[in-house]
């Protein structure tokens, strides 16, 4: 499934998701800005995304990836094939993009297995037809995360996906997320565009505050002798059904437990 909106002249947000029973499993948004495509949606929607770009008669000069997750890099190989667009990503993403490991079964169903893509490393500043793209390393959600500043707009990938985190992936590093958010808050930008939402600077400051508040709460409960499971029960027992479903189908790769564990580990680093 695909839906799109024009944000400004030469600036579009395109949201894609694999359809299941008339609904997408999950929407992921990628962007088109003045000849550049920032992220590309998942492997399952690659054909749909490429067709949309062709139907819109859009010229794609380059594809820029914020991180290697399949819902962001999944269409890159096809944009390269159909439009001859060079793909750029963090130096840290090169290997995993070129040789993507087999993703777990549930991710193959929801997003699809990514195909290998040969990317070039982003530099601190890189120019495309006079348009400067500034790259900032923003790990946390993934080890290779970058944010891209193009004119007044910041593209942050999945650095932030929720106003206050409830569920995270097993290998997310919240101490790095906090540092990345602090760095990003020092940049000058109008809005931050992510794979799962658009954020004003104040929103990002609030997310940072929420993570630090949650860390204090979790640490206090841990000091009182509560186990990780008991803390999850105390803080996150009332959550949307989708959260619990995700924990079950991902066999814990996404979970509230990961979040509590990561918050406790932050204090130890
Ligand atoms: Zn991601």
Coordinates of C-alpha atoms and ligand atoms in Angstrom, one line a residue:
X1 CA 0.0 0.0 0.0
X2 CA 1.2 3.5 -0.7
X3 CA 0.0 7.0 0.3
X4 CA 1.7 10.2 -0.3
X5 CA 1.5 13.9 0.5
X6 CA 3.2 17.0 -0.9
X7 CA 5.0 18.8 2.0
X8 CA 6.3 21.7 -0.2
X9 CA 7.4 22.2 -3.8
X10 CA 9.7 19.3 -4.7
X11 CA 9.2 17.8 -1.3
X12 CA 7.0 14.7 -0.8
X13 CA 6.4 12.2 2.0
X14 CA 5.6 8.7 0.7
X15 CA 4.4 6.1 3.1
X16 CA 4.4 2.4 2.2
X17 CA 3.5 -0.8 3.9
X18 CA 2.7 -4.4 3.0
X19 CA -1.0 -4.9 2.8
X20 CA -2.7 -7.4 5.1
X21 CA -6.5 -7.7 5.1
X22 CA -6.9 -4.2 3.7
X23 CA -4.5 -2.6 6.2
X24 CA -0.8 -2.2 6.1
X25 CA 1.2 -4.2 8.7
X26 CA 3.2 -1.0 9.4
X27 CA 3.6 2.3 7.5
X28 CA 7.1 3.5 6.9
X29 CA 7.7 6.9 5.4
X30 CA 10.4 7.8 2.9
X31 CA 10.9 11.2 1.4
X32 CA 11.7 12.8 -2.0
X33 CA 13.4 16.2 -1.8
X34 CA 14.7 18.0 -4.9
X35 CA 16.0 15.0 -6.7
X36 CA 17.1 13.1 -3.6
X37 CA 15.2 10.1 -2.2
X38 CA 15.8 9.7 1.6
X39 CA 15.1 6.0 2.5
X40 CA 13.1 3.8 0.3
X41 CA 10.5 1.7 2.2
X42 CA 10.6 -2.1 2.6
X43 CA 11.4 -4.9 0.0
X44 CA 7.7 -5.9 -0.3
X45 CA 6.8 -2.4 -1.5
X46 CA 9.8 -1.7 -3.7
X47 CA 7.9 -2.3 -7.0
X48 CA 5.0 -0.1 -5.8
X49 CA 7.4 2.7 -4.8
X50 CA 9.4 2.5 -8.0
X51 CA 6.2 2.6 -10.1
X52 CA 4.9 5.6 -8.1
X53 CA 8.1 7.5 -8.8
X54 CA 7.9 6.6 -12.5
X55 CA 4.2 7.6 -12.8
X56 CA 5.0 10.9 -11.0
X57 CA 7.7 11.4 -13.6
X58 CA 10.2 12.1 -10.9
X59 CA 13.9 12.4 -11.6
X60 CA 16.0 10.6 -9.0
X61 CA 19.5 11.8 -8.7
X62 CA 20.5 9.8 -5.6
X63 CA 19.2 7.6 -2.8
X64 CA 20.3 8.4 0.7
X65 CA 19.8 5.8 3.5
X66 CA 19.5 6.7 7.1
X67 CA 20.2 3.1 8.3
X68 CA 20.3 -0.5 7.1
X69 CA 16.9 -1.8 8.5
X70 CA 14.8 -3.4 5.7
X71 CA 11.9 -1.0 6.0
X72 CA 14.3 1.8 5.0
X73 CA 16.7 0.2 2.6
X74 CA 14.3 -2.3 0.9
X75 CA 13.6 -0.3 -2.3
X76 CA 17.2 1.0 -2.8
X77 CA 18.3 -1.8 -5.2
X78 CA 15.3 -1.2 -7.4
X79 CA 15.7 2.6 -7.5
X80 CA 19.3 2.0 -8.5
X81 CA 18.2 -0.5 -11.2
X82 CA 15.2 1.5 -12.6
X83 CA 16.5 5.1 -12.3
X84 CA 20.3 4.5 -12.3
X85 CA 20.4 6.3 -8.9
X86 CA 23.5 6.0 -6.8
X87 CA 22.8 4.8 -3.3
X88 CA 24.6 6.5 -0.4
X89 CA 24.7 5.4 3.3
X90 CA 26.9 5.6 6.3
X91 CA 30.4 4.0 5.9
X92 CA 29.2 1.7 8.8
X93 CA 26.3 0.4 6.7
X94 CA 28.3 -0.6 3.6
X95 CA 29.0 -4.2 4.6
X96 CA 25.5 -5.1 5.9
X97 CA 23.8 -3.5 2.8
X98 CA 26.1 -5.4 0.4
X99 CA 25.6 -8.7 2.3
X100 CA 22.3 -8.5 4.2
X101 CA 22.0 -11.4 6.6
X102 CA 18.7 -13.4 6.5
X103 CA 16.2 -11.5 8.6
X104 CA 13.9 -13.4 11.1
X105 CA 10.8 -15.0 9.6
X106 CA 8.3 -12.4 11.0
X107 CA 10.4 -9.6 9.4
X108 CA 10.3 -11.4 6.1
X109 CA 6.5 -11.5 6.4
X110 CA 6.0 -7.9 7.5
X111 CA 8.8 -6.1 5.5
X112 CA 10.6 -8.7 3.4
X113 CA 14.2 -9.9 3.0
X114 CA 16.4 -7.1 1.7
X115 CA 18.4 -7.6 -1.5
X116 CA 22.1 -6.7 -1.6
X117 CA 22.8 -3.1 -2.5
X118 CA 26.1 -1.6 -3.3
X119 CA 26.2 1.8 -1.6
X120 CA 28.8 4.6 -1.5
X121 CA 29.7 6.2 1.8
X122 CA 28.2 9.5 2.8
X123 CA 30.7 12.2 3.6
X124 CA 30.4 15.0 6.2
X125 CA 29.1 17.2 3.4
X126 CA 28.2 15.9 0.0
X127 CA 26.7 18.0 -2.9
X128 CA 24.1 16.9 -5.4
X129 CA 23.5 19.4 -8.2
X130 CA 24.4 22.2 -5.9
X131 CA 22.3 20.9 -3.0
X132 CA 24.4 20.3 0.1
X133 CA 23.7 17.3 2.3
X134 CA 25.3 17.3 5.8
X135 CA 25.6 14.0 7.5
X136 CA 25.6 13.5 11.3
X137 CA 26.1 10.1 12.9
X138 CA 23.1 9.5 15.1
X139 CA 23.4 5.9 16.4
X140 CA 21.0 4.4 19.1
X141 CA 18.1 2.8 17.3
X142 CA 20.8 1.1 15.0
X143 CA 24.6 1.1 15.1
X144 CA 24.8 2.8 11.7
X145 CA 22.1 5.5 12.1
X146 CA 22.7 8.9 10.4
X147 CA 20.7 12.0 10.2
X148 CA 20.8 14.2 7.1
X149 CA 20.5 17.9 7.1
X150 CA 19.4 19.3 3.7
X151 CA 18.7 23.0 3.7
X152 CA 16.2 23.6 6.7
X153 CA 15.1 20.0 6.9
X154 CA 16.6 17.2 9.0
X155 CA 15.9 13.6 8.1
X156 CA 16.4 11.3 11.1
X157 CA 15.3 7.8 10.0
X158 CA 14.2 6.0 13.2
X159 CA 16.3 7.9 15.7
X160 CA 12.8 8.7 17.2
X161 CA 9.8 6.5 16.5
X162 CA 7.5 7.3 19.5
X163 CA 7.0 10.3 21.8
X164 CA 7.8 8.1 24.7
X165 CA 9.3 4.6 24.1
X166 CA 7.3 1.6 25.2
X167 CA 8.9 -1.2 23.1
X168 CA 12.4 -1.3 21.4
X169 CA 14.5 -3.7 19.5
X170 CA 16.9 -5.9 21.4
X171 CA 20.1 -4.3 20.0
X172 CA 19.0 -0.7 20.5
X173 CA 21.4 1.4 22.6
X174 CA 19.5 4.1 24.6
X175 CA 22.6 5.8 25.9
X176 CA 23.6 6.4 22.2
X177 CA 20.0 7.5 21.4
X178 CA 20.3 10.1 24.2
X179 CA 23.6 11.4 23.0
X180 CA 22.4 11.5 19.4
X181 CA 19.3 13.5 20.4
X182 CA 21.4 16.0 22.4
X183 CA 23.6 16.5 19.3
X184 CA 20.6 16.9 17.0
X185 CA 19.0 19.4 19.3
X186 CA 22.0 21.7 18.7
X187 CA 21.4 21.7 15.0
X188 CA 19.4 24.4 13.2
X189 CA 16.4 22.9 11.4
X190 CA 12.7 23.6 10.9
X191 CA 11.4 20.1 11.4
X192 CA 12.8 16.5 11.7
X193 CA 11.3 14.0 9.2
X194 CA 11.5 10.3 10.3
X195 CA 10.3 6.9 9.1
X196 CA 7.5 7.0 11.7
X197 CA 6.6 10.7 12.2
X198 CA 7.5 14.3 11.8
X199 CA 8.9 16.1 14.8
X200 CA 9.4 19.7 15.8
X201 CA 12.5 20.5 17.8
X202 CA 10.4 20.8 20.9
X203 CA 9.0 17.4 20.3
X204 CA 12.5 15.9 20.1
X205 CA 13.5 17.7 23.4
X206 CA 10.4 16.2 25.0
X207 CA 11.3 12.7 23.8
X208 CA 14.7 13.1 25.3
X209 CA 13.1 14.3 28.6
X210 CA 10.7 11.3 28.5
X211 CA 13.6 8.8 28.1
X212 CA 15.5 10.4 31.0
X213 CA 12.4 10.4 33.2
X214 CA 11.7 6.8 32.4
X215 CA 15.3 5.9 33.2
X216 CA 14.9 7.5 36.7
X217 CA 11.7 5.7 37.3
X218 CA 13.1 2.3 36.2
X219 CA 16.2 2.8 38.3
X220 CA 14.2 3.7 41.4
X221 CA 12.0 0.6 41.0
X222 CA 15.2 -1.5 40.4
X223 CA 16.7 -0.1 43.6
X224 CA 13.5 -1.1 45.5
X225 CA 14.3 -4.7 44.4
X226 CA 11.9 -5.1 41.5
X227 CA 13.0 -7.4 38.7
X228 CA 12.9 -6.4 35.0
X229 CA 9.7 -8.4 34.6
X230 CA 8.1 -6.7 37.6
X231 CA 9.1 -3.3 36.4
X232 CA 7.6 -4.1 33.0
X233 CA 4.4 -5.1 34.7
X234 CA 4.3 -2.0 36.9
X235 CA 5.1 0.6 34.2
X236 CA 3.8 -1.0 31.0
X237 CA 0.9 -3.3 31.8
X238 CA -1.7 -1.2 29.9
X239 CA -0.4 -1.1 26.3
X240 CA -2.0 -1.3 22.9
X241 CA -2.7 -4.8 21.6
X242 CA -0.3 -4.2 18.8
X243 CA 2.6 -3.9 21.3
X244 CA 1.9 -7.4 22.8
X245 CA 1.4 -8.9 19.3
X246 CA 4.7 -7.5 18.2
X247 CA 6.4 -9.0 21.3
X248 CA 4.9 -12.4 20.5
X249 CA 5.5 -12.5 16.7
X250 CA 9.1 -11.1 17.0
X251 CA 9.9 -13.7 19.8
X252 CA 11.1 -10.8 21.9
X253 CA 13.3 -9.0 19.3
X254 CA 10.9 -6.1 20.1
X255 CA 9.8 -5.9 23.7
X256 CA 9.0 -3.8 26.7
X257 CA 11.6 -6.0 28.5
X258 CA 14.3 -4.8 26.0
X259 CA 13.4 -1.2 26.9
X260 CA 13.6 -1.7 30.7
X261 CA 16.9 -3.6 30.3
X262 CA 18.3 -0.9 28.1
X263 CA 17.3 1.8 30.5
X264 CA 19.1 0.0 33.4
X265 CA 22.2 -0.6 31.2
X266 CA 22.3 3.2 30.5
X267 CA 23.2 3.9 34.1
X268 CA 25.9 1.3 34.1
X269 CA 27.8 2.7 31.1
Ligands
LIG1 ZN1 14.9 1.1 11.9

